[in-house]
CSV table of C-alpha atoms in Angstrom, one decimal:
chain,number,residue,atom,x,y,z
A,1,MET,CA,0.0,0.0,0.0
A,2,ALA,CA,1.3,3.5,-0.9
A,3,GLY,CA,2.1,5.9,1.8
A,4,PHE,CA,3.3,9.5,1.5
A,5,ARG,CA,6.0,11.8,2.8
A,6,VAL,CA,6.4,15.6,3.0
A,7,ARG,CA,9.8,17.1,2.2
A,8,ALA,CA,11.4,20.3,1.0
A,9,ALA,CA,11.1,20.7,-2.7
A,10,GLN,CA,14.2,20.4,-4.9
A,11,PRO,CA,14.9,21.9,-8.3
A,12,GLY,CA,14.1,18.6,-10.0
A,13,ASP,CA,10.5,18.9,-8.6
A,14,CYS,CA,9.7,22.1,-10.6
A,15,GLU,CA,8.0,20.2,-13.5
A,16,GLY,CA,5.9,18.3,-11.1
A,17,ILE,CA,5.0,21.4,-9.0
A,18,MET,CA,4.0,23.2,-12.2
A,19,ARG,CA,1.7,20.4,-13.1
A,20,LEU,CA,0.0,20.7,-9.7
A,21,ILE,CA,-0.1,24.5,-9.9
A,22,LYS,CA,-2.1,24.2,-13.2
A,23,GLU,CA,-4.4,21.6,-11.6
A,24,LEU,CA,-5.1,24.0,-8.7
A,25,ALA,CA,-5.8,26.9,-11.1
A,26,GLU,CA,-8.2,24.8,-13.0
A,27,TYR,CA,-10.0,23.9,-9.8
A,28,GLU,CA,-10.2,27.6,-9.0
A,29,LYS,CA,-11.6,28.3,-12.4
A,30,LEU,CA,-8.8,30.7,-13.2
A,31,SER,CA,-6.5,28.5,-15.3
A,32,ASP,CA,-6.1,31.1,-18.0
A,33,GLN,CA,-4.1,33.2,-15.5
A,34,VAL,CA,-1.2,30.8,-15.3
A,35,LYS,CA,1.7,32.5,-17.2
A,36,ILE,CA,4.8,31.0,-15.7
A,37,GLY,CA,6.5,27.7,-16.3
A,38,ALA,CA,8.8,25.3,-14.5
A,39,GLU,CA,12.0,27.2,-15.6
A,40,ASP,CA,10.6,30.3,-13.8
A,41,LEU,CA,9.9,28.4,-10.7
A,42,CYS,CA,13.4,26.8,-10.8
A,43,ARG,CA,15.1,30.2,-11.2
A,44,ASP,CA,13.0,32.1,-8.6
A,45,GLY,CA,12.9,29.4,-6.0
A,46,PHE,CA,16.3,27.7,-6.2
A,47,LYS,CA,18.8,29.8,-8.2
A,48,GLU,CA,18.4,33.2,-6.7
A,49,SER,CA,20.7,34.2,-3.7
A,50,SER,CA,17.4,35.2,-2.0
A,51,PRO,CA,14.8,32.8,-3.2
A,52,PHE,CA,11.4,34.3,-3.7
A,53,PHE,CA,9.6,31.4,-2.0
A,54,ARG,CA,10.0,28.2,-0.1
A,55,CYS,CA,8.1,25.0,-1.2
A,56,LEU,CA,7.2,21.7,0.5
A,57,VAL,CA,6.0,18.8,-1.6
A,58,ALA,CA,4.0,15.7,-0.7
A,59,GLU,CA,4.9,12.5,-2.7
A,60,THR,CA,3.7,9.0,-2.7
A,61,VAL,CA,6.1,6.3,-1.4
A,62,GLU,CA,5.5,2.9,-2.9
A,63,GLY,CA,6.5,0.3,-0.4
A,64,ASP,CA,9.9,-1.1,-1.2
A,65,GLN,CA,10.2,0.6,-4.6
A,66,GLY,CA,11.8,3.7,-3.0
A,67,ASP,CA,11.9,6.9,-5.1
A,68,ALA,CA,11.4,5.0,-8.3
A,69,GLY,CA,7.7,4.7,-7.6
A,70,SER,CA,7.1,8.1,-6.1
A,71,MET,CA,4.9,10.8,-7.6
A,72,LEU,CA,4.2,14.4,-6.4
A,73,VAL,CA,0.6,14.6,-5.2
A,74,GLY,CA,0.6,17.9,-3.4
A,75,TYR,CA,2.6,21.0,-2.6
A,76,ALA,CA,2.6,24.1,-0.3
A,77,LEU,CA,4.3,27.2,-1.4
A,78,SER,CA,5.0,30.1,0.9
A,79,TYR,CA,7.1,33.2,1.4
A,80,TYR,CA,7.9,35.9,3.9
A,81,THR,CA,5.8,39.0,4.2
A,82,TYR,CA,6.1,41.9,6.6
A,83,SER,CA,3.6,43.4,8.9
A,84,THR,CA,4.3,46.9,10.1
A,85,TRP,CA,2.4,46.0,13.2
A,86,LYS,CA,4.0,42.6,14.0
A,87,GLY,CA,7.1,42.2,11.9
A,88,ARG,CA,8.0,39.2,9.7
A,89,SER,CA,5.2,36.8,8.8
A,90,LEU,CA,4.6,34.0,6.4
A,91,TYR,CA,2.1,33.9,3.5
A,92,LEU,CA,0.9,30.6,2.2
A,93,GLU,CA,0.3,31.3,-1.5
A,94,ASP,CA,-0.9,27.8,-2.4
A,95,ILE,CA,-1.6,24.5,-0.7
A,96,TYR,CA,-2.9,21.7,-2.9
A,97,VAL,CA,-3.5,17.9,-2.9
A,98,MET,CA,-4.6,16.0,-6.0
A,99,PRO,CA,-8.3,15.1,-5.6
A,100,GLU,CA,-7.6,11.4,-5.9
A,101,HIS,CA,-5.2,11.6,-3.0
A,102,ARG,CA,-7.4,13.5,-0.5
A,103,GLY,CA,-8.7,12.0,2.7
A,104,LYS,CA,-5.4,10.5,3.6
A,105,GLY,CA,-4.2,13.4,5.8
A,106,ILE,CA,-1.8,14.8,3.2
A,107,GLY,CA,-3.3,18.3,3.3
A,108,SER,CA,-3.1,18.3,7.1
A,109,LYS,CA,0.4,17.2,7.1
A,110,LEU,CA,1.5,19.8,4.5
A,111,LEU,CA,-0.3,22.6,6.5
A,112,ALA,CA,1.3,21.3,9.8
A,113,ALA,CA,4.7,21.4,8.1
A,114,VAL,CA,4.0,25.0,6.9
A,115,ALA,CA,3.0,25.9,10.5
A,116,GLU,CA,6.3,24.4,11.8
A,117,THR,CA,8.2,26.4,9.2
A,118,CYS,CA,6.3,29.6,10.2
A,119,LEU,CA,7.1,29.1,13.9
A,120,SER,CA,10.7,28.1,13.4
A,121,LEU,CA,11.3,31.3,11.3
A,122,GLY,CA,10.0,33.4,14.1
A,123,CYS,CA,7.0,34.7,12.1
A,124,SER,CA,4.2,36.4,13.9
A,125,HIS,CA,1.4,34.6,12.0
A,126,LEU,CA,0.5,32.7,8.8
A,127,GLN,CA,-1.8,34.3,6.2
A,128,PHE,CA,-3.4,33.1,3.1
A,129,SER,CA,-6.4,33.9,0.8
A,130,VAL,CA,-9.3,31.7,0.0
A,131,LEU,CA,-12.1,32.0,-2.6
A,132,ASP,CA,-15.4,32.6,-0.9
A,133,TRP,CA,-17.1,29.7,-2.7
A,134,ASN,CA,-14.4,27.2,-1.8
A,135,GLN,CA,-16.3,25.9,1.3
A,136,PRO,CA,-14.3,22.7,1.7
A,137,ALA,CA,-11.1,24.8,2.0
A,138,ILE,CA,-12.7,27.3,4.3
A,139,SER,CA,-14.0,24.6,6.6
A,140,PHE,CA,-10.5,22.9,6.6
A,141,TYR,CA,-8.8,26.2,7.7
A,142,LEU,CA,-11.5,27.2,10.2
A,143,SER,CA,-11.1,23.8,11.9
A,144,ARG,CA,-7.4,24.6,12.3
A,145,GLY,CA,-8.2,27.8,14.1
A,146,ALA,CA,-7.9,30.2,11.1
A,147,CYS,CA,-9.6,33.6,11.4
A,148,ASP,CA,-11.4,35.2,8.4
A,149,LEU,CA,-10.0,38.7,8.5
A,150,SER,CA,-12.0,39.9,5.5
A,151,GLN,CA,-15.2,39.0,7.4
A,152,LYS,CA,-14.0,40.1,10.8
A,153,GLU,CA,-12.2,43.4,9.9
A,154,GLY,CA,-13.3,44.1,6.3
A,155,TRP,CA,-10.1,43.7,4.3
A,156,HIS,CA,-10.4,43.7,0.5
A,157,LEU,CA,-7.6,42.6,-1.8
A,158,PHE,CA,-6.8,45.0,-4.6
A,159,ARG,CA,-4.4,44.7,-7.6
A,160,ILE,CA,-3.0,47.2,-10.1
A,161,PHE,CA,-1.7,45.8,-13.4
A,162,PRO,CA,1.3,47.0,-15.3
A,163,ASP,CA,-0.6,49.3,-17.8
A,164,ASP,CA,-2.0,51.3,-14.9
A,165,LEU,CA,1.3,51.3,-13.1
A,166,ARG,CA,2.9,52.7,-16.2
A,167,ARG,CA,0.2,55.4,-16.4
A,168,MET,CA,1.0,56.5,-12.9
A,169,THR,CA,4.7,56.8,-13.5
A,170,SER,CA,4.4,58.7,-16.7
A,171,ASN,CA,3.5,62.0,-15.0
A,172,VAL,CA,6.0,62.1,-12.2
A,173,THR,CA,9.7,62.3,-11.7
A,174,ARG,CA,11.7,59.4,-10.1
A,175,PRO,CA,12.1,59.1,-6.3
A,176,THR,CA,15.1,61.2,-5.5
A,177,SER,CA,17.2,62.5,-2.7
A,178,ASP,CA,17.2,65.9,-4.2
A,179,PRO,CA,14.4,68.4,-3.4
A,180,ALA,CA,13.8,68.7,-7.1
A,181,ASP,CA,10.0,68.8,-6.7
A,182,SER,CA,9.9,71.2,-3.7
B,1,MET,CA,6.6,77.7,1.4
B,2,ALA,CA,7.3,74.1,2.2
B,3,GLY,CA,7.6,71.5,-0.6
B,4,PHE,CA,8.2,67.8,-0.3
B,5,ARG,CA,10.3,65.1,-1.7
B,6,VAL,CA,10.1,61.3,-2.0
B,7,ARG,CA,13.2,59.2,-1.4
B,8,ALA,CA,14.3,55.8,-0.3
B,9,ALA,CA,14.2,55.4,3.5
B,10,GLN,CA,17.5,55.2,5.5
B,11,PRO,CA,18.1,53.5,8.9
B,12,GLY,CA,17.9,56.9,10.6
B,13,ASP,CA,14.3,57.3,9.4
B,14,CYS,CA,13.0,54.3,11.4
B,15,GLU,CA,11.9,56.3,14.4
B,16,GLY,CA,9.9,58.7,12.1
B,17,ILE,CA,8.5,55.8,10.1
B,18,MET,CA,7.4,54.1,13.4
B,19,ARG,CA,5.6,57.3,14.4
B,20,LEU,CA,3.7,57.2,11.1
B,21,ILE,CA,2.9,53.5,11.4
B,22,LYS,CA,1.3,54.1,14.7
B,23,GLU,CA,-0.7,57.1,13.3
B,24,LEU,CA,-2.0,54.9,10.4
B,25,ALA,CA,-3.0,52.1,12.9
B,26,GLU,CA,-4.9,54.6,14.9
B,27,TYR,CA,-6.7,55.8,11.8
B,28,GLU,CA,-7.5,52.1,11.0
B,29,LYS,CA,-8.9,51.7,14.5
B,30,LEU,CA,-6.5,48.9,15.2
B,31,SER,CA,-3.7,50.6,17.1
B,32,ASP,CA,-3.6,47.9,19.8
B,33,GLN,CA,-2.1,45.6,17.2
B,34,VAL,CA,1.2,47.4,16.8
B,35,LYS,CA,3.8,45.3,18.5
B,36,ILE,CA,7.1,46.2,16.8
B,37,GLY,CA,9.3,49.2,17.4
B,38,ALA,CA,11.9,51.3,15.5
B,39,GLU,CA,14.7,48.8,16.3
B,40,ASP,CA,12.8,46.0,14.7
B,41,LEU,CA,12.2,48.0,11.5
B,42,CYS,CA,15.9,49.0,11.4
B,43,ARG,CA,17.0,45.3,11.8
B,44,ASP,CA,14.5,43.9,9.3
B,45,GLY,CA,14.7,46.5,6.7
B,46,PHE,CA,18.3,47.6,6.7
B,47,LYS,CA,20.6,45.2,8.5
B,48,GLU,CA,19.5,41.8,7.1
B,49,SER,CA,21.4,40.5,4.0
B,50,SER,CA,18.0,40.0,2.5
B,51,PRO,CA,15.9,42.9,3.8
B,52,PHE,CA,12.2,42.0,4.6
B,53,PHE,CA,10.9,45.1,3.0
B,54,ARG,CA,11.7,48.3,1.0
B,55,CYS,CA,10.4,51.7,2.1
B,56,LEU,CA,10.0,55.1,0.6
B,57,VAL,CA,9.5,58.2,2.7
B,58,ALA,CA,8.0,61.6,1.9
B,59,GLU,CA,9.4,64.5,3.8
B,60,THR,CA,8.9,68.2,3.8
B,61,VAL,CA,11.6,70.5,2.5
B,62,GLU,CA,11.7,73.9,4.0
B,63,GLY,CA,13.0,76.3,1.4
B,64,ASP,CA,16.6,77.1,2.1
B,65,GLN,CA,16.8,75.3,5.5
B,66,GLY,CA,17.8,72.1,3.8
B,67,ASP,CA,17.5,68.9,5.8
B,68,ALA,CA,17.4,70.8,9.1
B,69,GLY,CA,13.8,71.8,8.5
B,70,SER,CA,12.6,68.5,7.1
B,71,MET,CA,10.1,66.1,8.7
B,72,LEU,CA,8.7,62.8,7.5
B,73,VAL,CA,5.1,63.2,6.6
B,74,GLY,CA,4.4,59.9,4.7
B,75,TYR,CA,5.8,56.5,3.8
B,76,ALA,CA,5.1,53.5,1.5
B,77,LEU,CA,6.4,50.1,2.6
B,78,SER,CA,6.4,47.2,0.2
B,79,TYR,CA,7.9,43.7,-0.3
B,80,TYR,CA,8.2,41.0,-2.8
B,81,THR,CA,5.5,38.3,-3.0
B,82,TYR,CA,5.3,35.4,-5.4
B,83,SER,CA,2.4,34.4,-7.6
B,84,THR,CA,2.4,30.8,-8.8
B,85,TRP,CA,0.5,32.1,-11.8
B,86,LYS,CA,2.6,35.1,-12.7
B,87,GLY,CA,5.8,35.0,-10.7
B,88,ARG,CA,7.4,37.8,-8.7
B,89,SER,CA,5.0,40.6,-7.6
B,90,LEU,CA,5.1,43.5,-5.2
B,91,TYR,CA,2.8,43.9,-2.2
B,92,LEU,CA,2.2,47.4,-0.8
B,93,GLU,CA,1.7,46.8,3.0
B,94,ASP,CA,1.2,50.4,3.9
B,95,ILE,CA,1.0,53.8,2.3
B,96,TYR,CA,0.3,56.8,4.5
B,97,VAL,CA,0.3,60.6,4.5
B,98,MET,CA,-0.3,62.6,7.6
B,99,PRO,CA,-3.8,64.2,7.5
B,100,GLU,CA,-2.5,67.7,7.7
B,101,HIS,CA,-0.3,67.2,4.6
B,102,ARG,CA,-2.9,65.7,2.4
B,103,GLY,CA,-4.2,67.4,-0.8
B,104,LYS,CA,-0.7,68.2,-1.9
B,105,GLY,CA,-0.2,65.2,-4.2
B,106,ILE,CA,2.1,63.4,-1.7
B,107,GLY,CA,0.1,60.2,-1.7
B,108,SER,CA,0.0,60.2,-5.5
B,109,LYS,CA,3.7,60.7,-5.7
B,110,LEU,CA,4.4,57.9,-3.2
B,111,LEU,CA,2.2,55.5,-5.1
B,112,ALA,CA,3.8,56.5,-8.4
B,113,ALA,CA,7.2,55.8,-6.9
B,114,VAL,CA,6.0,52.4,-5.7
B,115,ALA,CA,4.6,51.7,-9.2
B,116,GLU,CA,8.0,52.6,-10.7
B,117,THR,CA,9.7,50.3,-8.2
B,118,CYS,CA,7.3,47.5,-9.1
B,119,LEU,CA,7.9,47.9,-12.9
B,120,SER,CA,11.7,48.2,-12.5
B,121,LEU,CA,11.9,45.0,-10.4
B,122,GLY,CA,10.0,43.1,-13.2
B,123,CYS,CA,7.0,42.4,-11.0
B,124,SER,CA,3.8,41.2,-12.6
B,125,HIS,CA,1.5,43.5,-10.5
B,126,LEU,CA,1.1,45.4,-7.3
B,127,GLN,CA,-1.3,44.2,-4.6
B,128,PHE,CA,-2.5,45.6,-1.4
B,129,SER,CA,-5.4,45.3,1.1
B,130,VAL,CA,-7.9,48.1,2.0
B,131,LEU,CA,-10.5,48.1,4.8
B,132,ASP,CA,-14.0,48.1,3.2
B,133,TRP,CA,-15.1,51.2,5.2
B,134,ASN,CA,-12.1,53.3,4.1
B,135,GLN,CA,-13.9,54.9,1.1
B,136,PRO,CA,-11.4,57.7,0.5
B,137,ALA,CA,-8.6,55.1,0.1
B,138,ILE,CA,-10.7,52.9,-2.1
B,139,SER,CA,-11.7,55.9,-4.3
B,140,PHE,CA,-8.0,56.9,-4.6
B,141,TYR,CA,-7.0,53.4,-5.7
B,142,LEU,CA,-9.9,52.9,-8.1
B,143,SER,CA,-9.1,56.2,-9.8
B,144,ARG,CA,-5.6,54.8,-10.4
B,145,GLY,CA,-7.0,51.7,-12.2
B,146,ALA,CA,-6.9,49.3,-9.2
B,147,CYS,CA,-9.2,46.2,-9.3
B,148,ASP,CA,-11.0,45.0,-6.2
B,149,LEU,CA,-10.2,41.2,-6.4
B,150,SER,CA,-12.2,40.4,-3.3
B,151,GLN,CA,-15.3,41.9,-5.0
B,152,LYS,CA,-14.5,40.5,-8.5
B,153,GLU,CA,-13.3,37.0,-7.6
B,154,GLY,CA,-14.3,36.5,-4.0
B,155,TRP,CA,-10.9,36.4,-2.2
B,156,HIS,CA,-11.0,36.4,1.6
B,157,LEU,CA,-7.9,37.0,3.7
B,158,PHE,CA,-7.3,34.4,6.5
B,159,ARG,CA,-4.8,34.3,9.4
B,160,ILE,CA,-3.6,31.6,11.8
B,161,PHE,CA,-2.0,32.8,15.0
B,162,PRO,CA,0.9,31.0,16.8
B,163,ASP,CA,-1.2,29.2,19.4
B,164,ASP,CA,-3.1,27.4,16.6
B,165,LEU,CA,0.1,26.9,14.5
B,166,ARG,CA,1.6,25.1,17.5
B,167,ARG,CA,-1.5,23.0,18.0
B,168,MET,CA,-1.2,21.8,14.4
B,169,THR,CA,2.5,20.9,14.8
B,170,SER,CA,2.1,19.0,18.0
B,171,ASN,CA,0.5,15.9,16.4
B,172,VAL,CA,2.8,15.4,13.4
B,173,THR,CA,6.4,14.6,12.7
B,174,ARG,CA,8.7,17.0,11.1
B,175,PRO,CA,8.9,17.3,7.3
B,176,THR,CA,11.5,14.7,6.3
B,177,SER,CA,13.2,13.0,3.4
B,178,ASP,CA,12.6,9.6,4.9
B,179,PRO,CA,9.4,7.7,4.2
B,180,ALA,CA,8.9,7.4,8.0
B,181,ASP,CA,5.2,8.1,7.8
B,182,SER,CA,4.4,5.8,4.8
C-alpha cells in the first residue's frame, strides 16, 4: 500500500510542481491566468541568492520501490511577508493535494509542516487567501483555528496591473534624494 | 513655502516611520495591534542581508533650510511576494500621508514611486489590502486603475496565530526526506 511523505522541494521537482499549480488553477476556475513555467519556478525558488519562495512537496512512497515509484501529489508554497504591526510573517500562497489523494491526511500534514516552518522562522502569523465559494477549503482552515480577516475586519484585496502602473509613473519624476520637486 | 520630496528610507528614518505606522494604525482603529518598534524596523529593513521590505518616505523640504527643516510626513512600505501564476510581484503593505499634509499630491507621488519600483523590479503586478469602510482610500486606488479582487473574484484573507500553529504541529512529525510516515 502506498504511503506518502512531506519534504522540502528540490529543483528537480519544478516540472511536477508546475503540473500541480495548473491543476489547482483549473479547480479555482482561473487557469487562463497561469503565465509562468517550470523554468521560472526553478530560477525564482532555487537559483536566486534570496529565493522568492519556499516550497514543500508531498509525494507517494510505494512500499519497497523507493523513489522509483514516487509521484508528487501535493505542494505548499509560501514566502515571507512583513507586517508593520507585527514584523516578519509567512504567507501561504498555495496548498494543494490532488483530488484522488485526498482523505489521507496529506493536506493536514502539509499545513502542519508549513506551521512548523512559520514558527521556526519566528514569524508572527500565517496568512493566506481563499475564494469565498471554496467551502471545503474554508472549513478545513477554520477547523485549524484560522480567522477570516475579511469577514472580521473588512479587508479587501486590490491589484494594479502594469498598464495602470505605467500610467501612474508617466507624470512624475523618479524618487530622488534631491528636493527637485519642492 | 514648504515643498516635499520622496526618497528611499534610510536607517535613521526608522523612528519617524514608526511614528507614522502608529498614526496609520490609529486611523484604521487597530492601534492595539502594533507590537514592533523602530529597532525591529531597522534590523528587518536595513541590517539583514535580504531585507524583509523596502520603504519610501515623503518629507517636507523647508525652502533654504535644507534637511534641518525636514520632517517625515508619509511613507510607503512594500515587499516581494510570489504568484504561482505570474511570478514575482510586489505587495504594498502600507501607504500613509499625515492628514495635515494631504491634498498636496504626496500620496500620488508615493504611489507613483511604488509603481515605478514595481515595474523596474520586473513584478507582474502590485497588490494591497484596504478596509472596506475606508472609502477615501478605495476611491483613490480605483481612480488609479486598481481592481478589487475580493469583490470581483471573492478572495477572503485568513490568518492563523501562533497558538493554533503550535497546535497543528504537536500531532505530526517534522517534514522529512525519509518515508517514515508511509
